[in-house]
mmCIF file of C-alpha atoms and ligand atoms in Angstrom:
data_model
loop_
_atom_site.group_PDB
_atom_site.id
_atom_site.type_symbol
_atom_site.label_atom_id
_atom_site.label_comp_id
_atom_site.label_asym_id
_atom_site.label_seq_id
_atom_site.Cartn_x
_atom_site.Cartn_y
_atom_site.Cartn_z
ATOM 1 C CA UNK A 266 -148.072 -104.828 -106.732
ATOM 2 C CA UNK A 267 -145.094 -103.012 -105.313
ATOM 3 C CA UNK A 268 -143.967 -99.710 -106.837
ATOM 4 C CA UNK A 269 -140.948 -99.873 -109.102
ATOM 5 C CA UNK A 270 -138.481 -97.456 -110.583
ATOM 6 C CA UNK A 271 -137.602 -97.389 -114.265
ATOM 7 C CA UNK A 272 -134.623 -97.697 -116.505
ATOM 8 C CA UNK A 273 -134.455 -96.728 -120.188
ATOM 9 C CA UNK A 274 -133.168 -99.621 -122.267
ATOM 10 C CA UNK A 275 -132.728 -99.591 -126.049
ATOM 11 C CA UNK A 276 -133.363 -96.779 -128.486
ATOM 12 C CA UNK A 277 -134.322 -96.689 -132.160
ATOM 13 C CA UNK A 278 -135.387 -94.153 -134.768
ATOM 14 C CA UNK A 279 -136.986 -93.971 -138.188
ATOM 15 C CA UNK A 280 -137.146 -91.116 -140.705
ATOM 16 C CA UNK A 281 -138.567 -91.076 -144.231
ATOM 17 C CA UNK A 282 -136.112 -91.450 -147.117
ATOM 18 C CA UNK A 283 -137.154 -88.208 -148.825
ATOM 19 C CA UNK A 284 -134.743 -85.375 -147.960
ATOM 20 C CA UNK A 285 -135.891 -81.776 -148.477
ATOM 21 C CA UNK A 286 -133.014 -79.282 -148.381
ATOM 22 C CA UNK A 287 -133.121 -75.522 -147.858
ATOM 23 C CA UNK A 288 -132.190 -75.170 -151.527
ATOM 24 C CA UNK A 289 -135.206 -77.299 -152.488
ATOM 25 C CA UNK A 290 -137.486 -74.987 -150.466
ATOM 26 C CA UNK A 291 -135.875 -71.875 -151.932
ATOM 27 C CA UNK A 292 -136.913 -73.060 -155.378
ATOM 28 C CA UNK A 293 -140.627 -72.779 -154.537
ATOM 29 C CA UNK A 294 -140.752 -70.239 -151.673
ATOM 30 C CA UNK A 295 -139.494 -66.709 -151.086
ATOM 31 C CA UNK A 296 -136.717 -67.880 -148.739
ATOM 32 C CA UNK A 297 -133.055 -68.863 -148.842
ATOM 33 C CA UNK A 298 -130.580 -71.305 -147.351
ATOM 34 C CA UNK A 299 -128.834 -68.361 -145.683
ATOM 35 C CA UNK A 300 -132.034 -67.144 -143.953
ATOM 36 C CA UNK A 301 -133.130 -70.590 -142.793
ATOM 37 C CA UNK A 302 -129.660 -71.541 -141.545
ATOM 38 C CA UNK A 303 -129.109 -68.270 -139.700
ATOM 39 C CA UNK A 304 -132.583 -68.003 -138.144
ATOM 40 C CA UNK A 305 -133.225 -71.688 -137.352
ATOM 41 C CA UNK A 306 -130.074 -73.818 -137.711
ATOM 42 C CA UNK A 307 -131.932 -76.165 -140.062
ATOM 43 C CA UNK A 308 -130.202 -77.387 -143.237
ATOM 44 C CA UNK A 309 -132.535 -80.185 -144.311
ATOM 45 C CA UNK A 310 -135.505 -82.245 -143.118
ATOM 46 C CA UNK A 311 -137.235 -85.536 -144.006
ATOM 47 C CA UNK A 312 -140.788 -85.448 -145.374
ATOM 48 C CA UNK A 313 -143.483 -87.805 -146.673
ATOM 49 C CA UNK A 314 -143.690 -89.887 -143.495
ATOM 50 C CA UNK A 315 -146.705 -91.753 -142.141
ATOM 51 C CA UNK A 316 -146.862 -91.687 -138.357
ATOM 52 C CA UNK A 317 -147.713 -95.372 -137.796
ATOM 53 C CA UNK A 318 -145.106 -96.630 -140.259
ATOM 54 C CA UNK A 319 -142.309 -94.531 -138.778
ATOM 55 C CA UNK A 320 -143.433 -95.507 -135.250
ATOM 56 C CA UNK A 321 -143.440 -99.213 -136.116
ATOM 57 C CA UNK A 322 -139.939 -99.048 -137.543
ATOM 58 C CA UNK A 323 -138.529 -97.000 -134.648
ATOM 59 C CA UNK A 324 -140.297 -99.268 -132.129
ATOM 60 C CA UNK A 325 -138.913 -102.451 -133.698
ATOM 61 C CA UNK A 326 -135.412 -100.975 -133.658
ATOM 62 C CA UNK A 327 -135.686 -99.964 -129.995
ATOM 63 C CA UNK A 328 -136.870 -103.460 -129.017
ATOM 64 C CA UNK A 329 -134.013 -105.012 -130.986
ATOM 65 C CA UNK A 330 -131.509 -102.552 -129.519
ATOM 66 C CA UNK A 331 -132.659 -103.602 -126.053
ATOM 67 C CA UNK A 332 -132.087 -107.265 -126.945
ATOM 68 C CA UNK A 333 -135.784 -107.984 -126.478
ATOM 69 C CA UNK A 334 -138.680 -109.431 -128.490
ATOM 70 C CA UNK A 335 -142.077 -107.795 -129.134
ATOM 71 C CA UNK A 336 -143.565 -110.368 -126.734
ATOM 72 C CA UNK A 337 -141.541 -108.775 -123.917
ATOM 73 C CA UNK A 338 -143.473 -105.475 -124.219
ATOM 74 C CA UNK A 339 -146.621 -104.899 -122.145
ATOM 75 C CA UNK A 340 -147.810 -101.495 -123.415
ATOM 76 C CA UNK A 341 -147.269 -99.366 -126.533
ATOM 77 C CA UNK A 342 -147.435 -95.671 -125.627
ATOM 78 C CA UNK A 343 -147.323 -93.400 -128.673
ATOM 79 C CA UNK A 344 -146.784 -89.664 -128.271
ATOM 80 C CA UNK A 345 -148.058 -87.967 -131.418
ATOM 81 C CA UNK A 346 -149.768 -84.833 -132.656
ATOM 82 C CA UNK A 347 -150.356 -86.283 -136.107
ATOM 83 C CA UNK A 348 -152.222 -89.579 -135.677
ATOM 84 C CA UNK A 349 -152.973 -91.491 -138.906
ATOM 85 C CA UNK A 350 -156.688 -90.942 -138.186
ATOM 86 C CA UNK A 351 -158.872 -89.632 -135.360
ATOM 87 C CA UNK A 352 -160.079 -93.196 -134.798
ATOM 88 C CA UNK A 353 -158.548 -95.724 -134.283
ATOM 89 C CA UNK A 354 -155.699 -94.743 -132.006
ATOM 90 C CA UNK A 355 -152.493 -94.932 -134.058
ATOM 91 C CA UNK A 356 -150.797 -96.823 -131.220
ATOM 92 C CA UNK A 357 -153.131 -99.764 -131.912
ATOM 93 C CA UNK A 358 -151.889 -99.876 -135.519
ATOM 94 C CA UNK A 359 -148.351 -99.787 -134.149
ATOM 95 C CA UNK A 360 -149.109 -102.528 -131.602
ATOM 96 C CA UNK A 361 -150.378 -104.813 -134.373
ATOM 97 C CA UNK A 362 -147.572 -103.857 -136.764
ATOM 98 C CA UNK A 363 -144.861 -104.736 -134.266
ATOM 99 C CA UNK A 364 -146.719 -107.724 -132.819
ATOM 100 C CA UNK A 365 -146.822 -106.555 -129.213
ATOM 101 C CA UNK A 366 -149.249 -108.670 -127.168
ATOM 102 C CA UNK A 367 -150.197 -105.915 -124.693
ATOM 103 C CA UNK A 368 -152.198 -102.687 -124.625
ATOM 104 C CA UNK A 369 -151.754 -99.472 -126.566
ATOM 105 C CA UNK A 370 -152.745 -95.822 -126.297
ATOM 106 C CA UNK A 371 -151.882 -92.433 -127.808
ATOM 107 C CA UNK A 372 -150.809 -89.313 -125.910
ATOM 108 C CA UNK A 373 -150.857 -85.788 -127.346
ATOM 109 C CA UNK A 374 -148.933 -83.006 -125.630
ATOM 110 C CA UNK A 375 -147.631 -81.522 -128.910
ATOM 111 C CA UNK A 376 -143.848 -81.201 -129.024
ATOM 112 C CA UNK A 377 -143.439 -82.045 -125.332
ATOM 113 C CA UNK A 378 -145.263 -85.368 -125.826
ATOM 114 C CA UNK A 379 -142.210 -87.590 -125.505
ATOM 115 C CA UNK A 380 -141.241 -86.231 -122.067
ATOM 116 C CA UNK A 381 -144.856 -86.492 -120.898
ATOM 117 C CA UNK A 382 -144.813 -90.051 -122.255
ATOM 118 C CA UNK A 383 -141.655 -90.941 -120.363
ATOM 119 C CA UNK A 384 -143.206 -89.881 -117.071
ATOM 120 C CA UNK A 385 -146.506 -91.609 -117.933
ATOM 121 C CA UNK A 386 -144.535 -94.778 -118.750
ATOM 122 C CA UNK A 387 -142.782 -94.522 -115.373
ATOM 123 C CA UNK A 388 -146.207 -94.275 -113.733
ATOM 124 C CA UNK A 389 -147.406 -97.398 -115.555
ATOM 125 C CA UNK A 390 -144.291 -99.303 -114.543
ATOM 126 C CA UNK A 391 -144.750 -98.177 -110.936
ATOM 127 C CA UNK A 392 -148.194 -99.769 -110.799
ATOM 128 C CA UNK A 393 -146.912 -103.008 -112.290
ATOM 129 C CA UNK A 394 -147.463 -102.752 -116.049
ATOM 130 C CA UNK A 395 -144.195 -104.331 -117.108
ATOM 131 C CA UNK A 396 -142.192 -102.933 -120.032
ATOM 132 C CA UNK A 397 -143.543 -99.942 -121.960
ATOM 133 C CA UNK A 398 -142.501 -99.213 -125.543
ATOM 134 C CA UNK A 399 -142.504 -95.409 -125.629
ATOM 135 C CA UNK A 400 -142.524 -93.873 -129.104
ATOM 136 C CA UNK A 401 -142.562 -90.237 -130.220
ATOM 137 C CA UNK A 402 -143.646 -90.005 -133.857
ATOM 138 C CA UNK A 403 -144.930 -87.141 -135.974
ATOM 139 C CA UNK A 404 -145.534 -86.376 -139.627
ATOM 140 C CA UNK A 405 -145.814 -82.584 -139.450
ATOM 141 C CA UNK A 406 -145.372 -82.446 -143.240
ATOM 142 C CA UNK A 407 -148.978 -83.677 -143.487
ATOM 143 C CA UNK A 408 -150.408 -80.665 -141.623
ATOM 144 C CA UNK A 409 -148.121 -78.061 -143.206
ATOM 145 C CA UNK A 410 -149.121 -75.570 -145.868
ATOM 146 C CA UNK A 411 -146.114 -75.821 -148.157
ATOM 147 C CA UNK A 412 -146.899 -72.352 -149.532
ATOM 148 C CA UNK A 413 -146.507 -70.811 -146.052
ATOM 149 C CA UNK A 414 -142.779 -70.131 -145.667
ATOM 150 C CA UNK A 415 -143.008 -69.490 -141.935
ATOM 151 C CA UNK A 416 -143.994 -73.084 -141.210
ATOM 152 C CA UNK A 417 -142.571 -74.877 -144.261
ATOM 153 C CA UNK A 418 -138.946 -74.126 -143.426
ATOM 154 C CA UNK A 419 -139.289 -75.445 -139.865
ATOM 155 C CA UNK A 420 -140.974 -78.845 -139.979
ATOM 156 C CA UNK A 421 -139.931 -82.409 -140.686
ATOM 157 C CA UNK A 422 -141.084 -85.995 -140.093
ATOM 158 C CA UNK A 423 -139.609 -88.717 -137.907
ATOM 159 C CA UNK A 424 -139.987 -91.155 -135.019
ATOM 160 C CA UNK A 425 -137.899 -92.261 -132.060
ATOM 161 C CA UNK A 426 -138.531 -94.956 -129.456
ATOM 162 C CA UNK A 427 -137.180 -96.339 -126.185
ATOM 163 C CA UNK A 428 -138.083 -99.265 -123.963
ATOM 164 C CA UNK A 429 -138.960 -98.206 -120.422
ATOM 165 C CA UNK A 430 -138.629 -101.130 -118.024
ATOM 166 C CA UNK A 431 -138.887 -101.821 -114.316
ATOM 167 C CA UNK A 432 -135.685 -101.321 -112.311
ATOM 168 C CA UNK A 433 -134.600 -102.239 -108.822
ATOM 169 C CA UNK A 434 -135.120 -99.564 -106.189
ATOM 170 C CA UNK A 435 -135.951 -95.991 -107.130
ATOM 171 C CA UNK A 436 -134.591 -96.401 -110.679
ATOM 172 C CA UNK A 437 -133.209 -93.805 -113.046
ATOM 173 C CA UNK A 438 -135.937 -91.126 -113.190
ATOM 174 C CA UNK A 439 -134.808 -88.644 -110.548
ATOM 175 C CA UNK A 440 -137.298 -85.807 -111.030
ATOM 176 C CA UNK A 441 -139.809 -84.414 -113.488
ATOM 177 C CA UNK A 442 -142.348 -81.681 -113.986
ATOM 178 C CA UNK A 443 -145.151 -80.821 -116.384
ATOM 179 C CA UNK A 444 -146.599 -77.435 -117.274
ATOM 180 C CA UNK A 445 -149.394 -76.120 -119.453
ATOM 181 C CA UNK A 446 -151.055 -72.809 -120.258
ATOM 182 C CA UNK A 447 -154.106 -73.282 -122.444
ATOM 183 C CA UNK A 448 -154.700 -69.538 -122.664
ATOM 184 C CA UNK A 449 -151.820 -69.572 -125.172
ATOM 185 C CA UNK A 450 -153.664 -71.871 -127.574
ATOM 186 C CA UNK A 451 -153.606 -69.218 -130.296
ATOM 187 C CA UNK A 452 -149.791 -69.144 -130.456
ATOM 188 C CA UNK A 453 -149.469 -72.511 -132.194
ATOM 189 C CA UNK A 454 -152.396 -74.483 -133.508
ATOM 190 C CA UNK A 455 -153.917 -76.696 -136.156
ATOM 191 C CA UNK A 456 -157.680 -77.102 -136.312
ATOM 192 C CA UNK A 457 -159.366 -80.207 -137.750
ATOM 193 C CA UNK A 458 -158.616 -80.400 -141.446
ATOM 194 C CA UNK A 459 -156.443 -77.284 -141.339
ATOM 195 C CA UNK A 460 -152.767 -76.404 -141.355
ATOM 196 C CA UNK A 461 -150.346 -75.496 -138.587
ATOM 197 C CA UNK A 462 -150.191 -71.778 -137.811
ATOM 198 C CA UNK A 463 -147.916 -70.020 -135.367
ATOM 199 C CA UNK A 464 -146.966 -66.707 -133.817
ATOM 200 C CA UNK A 465 -143.249 -67.468 -134.133
ATOM 201 C CA UNK A 466 -141.925 -64.568 -132.101
ATOM 202 C CA UNK A 467 -144.215 -65.187 -129.133
ATOM 203 C CA UNK A 468 -143.601 -68.940 -129.194
ATOM 204 C CA UNK A 469 -139.870 -68.235 -129.235
ATOM 205 C CA UNK A 470 -140.042 -65.884 -126.249
ATOM 206 C CA UNK A 471 -142.294 -68.101 -124.192
ATOM 207 C CA UNK A 472 -140.388 -71.282 -125.098
ATOM 208 C CA UNK A 473 -137.064 -70.019 -123.781
ATOM 209 C CA UNK A 474 -138.688 -68.935 -120.519
ATOM 210 C CA UNK A 475 -140.619 -72.145 -119.817
ATOM 211 C CA UNK A 476 -137.778 -74.451 -120.838
ATOM 212 C CA UNK A 477 -135.360 -72.708 -118.495
ATOM 213 C CA UNK A 478 -137.824 -72.646 -115.579
ATOM 214 C CA UNK A 479 -138.849 -76.258 -116.073
ATOM 215 C CA UNK A 480 -135.272 -77.544 -116.457
ATOM 216 C CA UNK A 481 -134.093 -75.608 -113.391
ATOM 217 C CA UNK A 482 -136.983 -76.961 -111.338
ATOM 218 C CA UNK A 483 -136.201 -80.561 -112.348
ATOM 219 C CA UNK A 484 -132.564 -80.053 -111.346
ATOM 220 C CA UNK A 485 -133.439 -78.388 -108.024
ATOM 221 C CA UNK A 486 -136.010 -81.061 -107.135
ATOM 222 C CA UNK A 487 -133.318 -83.727 -107.464
ATOM 223 C CA UNK A 488 -130.692 -81.654 -105.632
ATOM 224 C CA UNK A 489 -128.522 -80.865 -108.658
ATOM 225 C CA UNK A 490 -127.404 -77.801 -110.611
ATOM 226 C CA UNK A 491 -126.716 -77.204 -114.306
ATOM 227 C CA UNK A 492 -123.024 -77.953 -113.669
ATOM 228 C CA UNK A 493 -123.948 -81.581 -112.897
ATOM 229 C CA UNK A 494 -125.717 -82.189 -116.236
ATOM 230 C CA UNK A 495 -123.771 -84.460 -118.606
ATOM 231 C CA UNK A 496 -126.167 -84.029 -121.491
ATOM 232 C CA UNK A 497 -129.139 -81.756 -122.161
ATOM 233 C CA UNK A 498 -131.576 -83.196 -124.707
ATOM 234 C CA UNK A 499 -133.935 -80.346 -125.639
ATOM 235 C CA UNK A 500 -136.855 -80.227 -128.048
ATOM 236 C CA UNK A 501 -135.454 -79.262 -131.447
ATOM 237 C CA UNK A 502 -137.581 -76.339 -132.672
ATOM 238 C CA UNK A 503 -134.962 -73.712 -133.464
ATOM 239 C CA UNK A 504 -131.213 -73.734 -132.801
ATOM 240 C CA UNK A 505 -131.473 -70.186 -131.448
ATOM 241 C CA UNK A 506 -134.040 -71.314 -128.837
ATOM 242 C CA UNK A 507 -131.683 -74.137 -127.797
ATOM 243 C CA UNK A 508 -128.731 -71.726 -127.607
ATOM 244 C CA UNK A 509 -130.684 -69.144 -125.609
ATOM 245 C CA UNK A 510 -131.908 -71.810 -123.165
ATOM 246 C CA UNK A 511 -128.388 -73.271 -122.781
ATOM 247 C CA UNK A 512 -126.986 -69.827 -122.153
ATOM 248 C CA UNK A 513 -129.542 -69.009 -119.466
ATOM 249 C CA UNK A 514 -129.214 -72.427 -117.837
ATOM 250 C CA UNK A 515 -125.417 -72.264 -117.904
ATOM 251 C CA UNK A 516 -125.069 -75.508 -119.844
ATOM 252 C CA UNK A 517 -122.467 -75.281 -122.618
ATOM 253 C CA UNK A 518 -123.573 -76.259 -126.104
ATOM 254 C CA UNK A 519 -120.959 -79.064 -126.095
ATOM 255 C CA UNK A 520 -123.137 -80.788 -123.484
ATOM 256 C CA UNK A 521 -126.299 -80.447 -125.549
ATOM 257 C CA UNK A 522 -127.739 -82.870 -128.124
ATOM 258 C CA UNK A 523 -128.566 -81.126 -131.407
ATOM 259 C CA UNK A 524 -129.898 -82.777 -134.578
ATOM 260 C CA UNK A 525 -132.114 -79.941 -135.830
ATOM 261 C CA UNK A 526 -129.729 -79.300 -138.754
ATOM 262 C CA UNK A 527 -130.643 -82.718 -140.214
ATOM 263 C CA UNK A 528 -134.284 -83.153 -139.231
ATOM 264 C CA UNK A 529 -135.904 -79.775 -138.536
ATOM 265 C CA UNK A 530 -138.717 -79.700 -135.976
ATOM 266 C CA UNK A 531 -140.194 -83.206 -135.755
ATOM 267 C CA UNK A 532 -142.444 -82.453 -132.735
ATOM 268 C CA UNK A 533 -142.821 -85.574 -130.508
ATOM 269 C CA UNK A 534 -139.922 -87.269 -132.318
ATOM 270 C CA UNK A 535 -137.333 -84.553 -131.820
ATOM 271 C CA UNK A 536 -136.133 -85.515 -128.321
ATOM 272 C CA UNK A 537 -135.738 -89.261 -129.051
ATOM 273 C CA UNK A 538 -134.036 -88.445 -132.388
ATOM 274 C CA UNK A 539 -131.531 -86.285 -130.507
ATOM 275 C CA UNK A 540 -131.160 -88.860 -127.708
ATOM 276 C CA UNK A 541 -130.535 -91.687 -130.177
ATOM 277 C CA UNK A 542 -127.877 -89.634 -131.954
ATOM 278 C CA UNK A 543 -126.126 -88.899 -128.658
ATOM 279 C CA UNK A 544 -126.233 -92.557 -127.620
ATOM 280 C CA UNK A 545 -124.859 -93.771 -130.970
ATOM 281 C CA UNK A 546 -122.070 -91.176 -130.857
ATOM 282 C CA UNK A 547 -121.001 -92.467 -127.440
ATOM 283 C CA UNK A 548 -121.945 -89.223 -125.697
ATOM 284 C CA UNK A 549 -123.825 -90.935 -122.849
ATOM 285 C CA UNK A 550 -122.167 -93.178 -120.233
ATOM 286 C CA UNK A 551 -123.598 -95.144 -117.339
ATOM 287 C CA UNK A 552 -124.139 -92.825 -114.408
ATOM 288 C CA UNK A 553 -124.463 -89.656 -116.506
ATOM 289 C CA UNK A 554 -127.148 -87.103 -115.648
ATOM 290 C CA UNK A 555 -129.339 -86.635 -118.731
ATOM 291 C CA UNK A 556 -131.900 -83.828 -118.763
ATOM 292 C CA UNK A 557 -134.777 -84.009 -121.271
ATOM 293 C CA UNK A 558 -136.843 -80.875 -121.772
ATOM 294 C CA UNK A 559 -139.558 -79.989 -124.250
ATOM 295 C CA UNK A 560 -142.235 -77.398 -125.067
ATOM 296 C CA UNK A 561 -144.951 -77.157 -127.657
ATOM 297 C CA UNK A 562 -148.463 -76.180 -128.651
ATOM 298 C CA UNK A 563 -150.942 -75.687 -125.853
ATOM 299 C CA UNK A 564 -148.666 -74.407 -124.675
ATOM 300 C CA UNK A 565 -147.296 -77.396 -122.843
ATOM 301 C CA UNK A 566 -143.855 -78.096 -121.429
ATOM 302 C CA UNK A 567 -142.109 -80.850 -119.494
ATOM 303 C CA UNK A 568 -138.708 -81.877 -118.143
ATOM 304 C CA UNK A 569 -137.330 -85.179 -116.870
ATOM 305 C CA UNK A 570 -133.966 -85.792 -115.215
ATOM 306 C CA UNK A 571 -132.470 -89.281 -115.608
ATOM 307 C CA UNK A 572 -129.420 -90.940 -114.102
ATOM 308 C CA UNK A 573 -128.442 -92.997 -117.149
ATOM 309 C CA UNK A 574 -128.507 -96.626 -116.108
ATOM 310 C CA UNK A 575 -127.145 -98.598 -119.051
HETATM 311 O O1 LIG B 120 -142.240 -76.788 -131.611
HETATM 312 C C1 LIG B 120 -142.495 -75.445 -131.322
HETATM 313 C C2 LIG B 120 -142.824 -74.715 -132.533
HETATM 314 N N1 LIG B 120 -142.226 -73.575 -133.021
HETATM 315 C C3 LIG B 120 -141.197 -72.837 -132.574
HETATM 316 O O2 LIG B 120 -140.593 -73.057 -131.590
HETATM 317 C C4 LIG B 120 -140.820 -71.672 -133.436
HETATM 318 C C5 LIG B 120 -140.465 -70.442 -132.662
HETATM 319 N N2 LIG B 120 -140.153 -69.323 -133.497
HETATM 320 C C6 LIG B 120 -139.113 -69.297 -134.380
HETATM 321 O O3 LIG B 120 -138.387 -70.272 -134.523
HETATM 322 C C7 LIG B 120 -138.842 -68.009 -135.141
HETATM 323 O O4 LIG B 120 -139.661 -66.975 -134.660
HETATM 324 C C8 LIG B 120 -139.034 -68.149 -136.686
HETATM 325 C C9 LIG B 120 -137.943 -69.058 -137.248
HETATM 326 C C10 LIG B 120 -140.396 -68.707 -136.988
HETATM 327 C C11 LIG B 120 -138.881 -66.762 -137.326
HETATM 328 O O5 LIG B 120 -137.618 -66.206 -137.007
HETATM 329 P P1 LIG B 120 -137.529 -64.686 -136.517
HETATM 330 O O6 LIG B 120 -136.099 -64.407 -136.291
HETATM 331 O O7 LIG B 120 -138.480 -64.523 -135.358
HETATM 332 O O8 LIG B 120 -137.979 -63.913 -137.808
HETATM 333 P P2 LIG B 120 -139.158 -62.823 -137.965
HETATM 334 O O9 LIG B 120 -140.484 -63.485 -137.880
HETATM 335 O O10 LIG B 120 -138.857 -61.682 -137.046
HETATM 336 O O11 LIG B 120 -138.912 -62.332 -139.435
HETATM 337 C C12 LIG B 120 -137.738 -61.580 -139.794
HETATM 338 C C13 LIG B 120 -137.809 -61.275 -141.275
HETATM 339 C C14 LIG B 120 -139.143 -60.664 -141.704
HETATM 340 O O12 LIG B 120 -138.877 -59.751 -142.742
HETATM 341 P P3 LIG B 120 -138.785 -58.190 -142.427
HETATM 342 O O13 LIG B 120 -140.098 -57.804 -141.825
HETATM 343 O O14 LIG B 120 -137.629 -58.032 -141.479
HETATM 344 O O15 LIG B 120 -138.515 -57.583 -143.784
HETATM 345 C C15 LIG B 120 -139.923 -61.844 -142.248
HETATM 346 O O16 LIG B 120 -140.882 -61.466 -143.205
HETATM 347 O O17 LIG B 120 -137.686 -62.493 -142.024
HETATM 348 C C16 LIG B 120 -138.814 -62.641 -142.884
HETATM 349 N N3 LIG B 120 -139.117 -64.079 -142.966
HETATM 350 C C17 LIG B 120 -138.504 -64.894 -143.832
HETATM 351 N N4 LIG B 120 -137.593 -64.671 -144.785
HETATM 352 C C18 LIG B 120 -137.155 -65.733 -145.481
HETATM 353 C C19 LIG B 120 -139.971 -64.787 -142.212
HETATM 354 N N5 LIG B 120 -139.927 -66.091 -142.562
HETATM 355 C C20 LIG B 120 -139.026 -66.173 -143.568
HETATM 356 C C21 LIG B 120 -138.541 -67.249 -144.343
HETATM 357 N N6 LIG B 120 -137.615 -66.991 -145.289
HETATM 358 N N7 LIG B 120 -138.964 -68.524 -144.154
#
């Protein structure tokens, strides 16, 4: 089959109903709304989610938003760090729940999973797969020690999905890159049956550096500069990381998608949650340059530059 480019069509999200505010956390932990807001930008988060359920709902909404039916999807690709179980793959539960006739597999690259998934979906499309339903879904609340204030104030649950479909010519994905450094495993981890732990300061430092390098490389590879970017959609881990990266890249915050105040860090879901918000607010027009960039445990990082097609 001939190689094809991709276009991103349709977007949908799902978050649990239960809202946990900074005030709620301050009632049980030695923290405060002032500290959390100032150090992270987070005001509230959603908790109590189940990865497959959120992924099914977000996936259905993305298919509907694209004006398609589940039968039009060939592959379900689920980026997640918090599968429902080790076996079976959560994507199979999602495939059955939505009623997609095709294949399904999970991908774990921690918080950069969605960007890895977008590029993997483009690869599938290029070898003739047909449409891929790409979902980023995580229930970090399930692997969080709610007595550990360092982690508890940061995390939230959610899911976001897009349909990635074949396009004429080279399509909308202009450039991409992946990075990983497994020697940094200790900075952010969760062993089987355990809770998330993190060296916050080191993750912060490293995150700003890799995000900037990765984003600049994606721009350079496609022959653009930061001035050409219409919208930056970064992983939402900490508002100060986003601000530091924007500053170093030279992209003003007005051209950056931020939803961390409402959702906290939702890992694989954070980029599609931010993208969906930007789309619904009319912040993305046909022809815009949209730069997605993420980092996470591993450490891993990834960027993808899109010329928005629809
Ligand atoms: O998806 C990727 C995953 N994670 C990240 O990207 C997170 C990266 N790191 C961060 O976002 C930040 O490092 C944190 C938000 C985790 C911490 O912010 P910080 O500005 O690096 O604070 P800190 O660790 O330097 O702590 C400053 C102070 C300390 O008190 P002292 O020693 O100055 O008296 C901490 O004990 O704040 C204290 N502290 C808190 N106070 C209230 C630490 N956590 C809290 C808390 N509430 N939750």
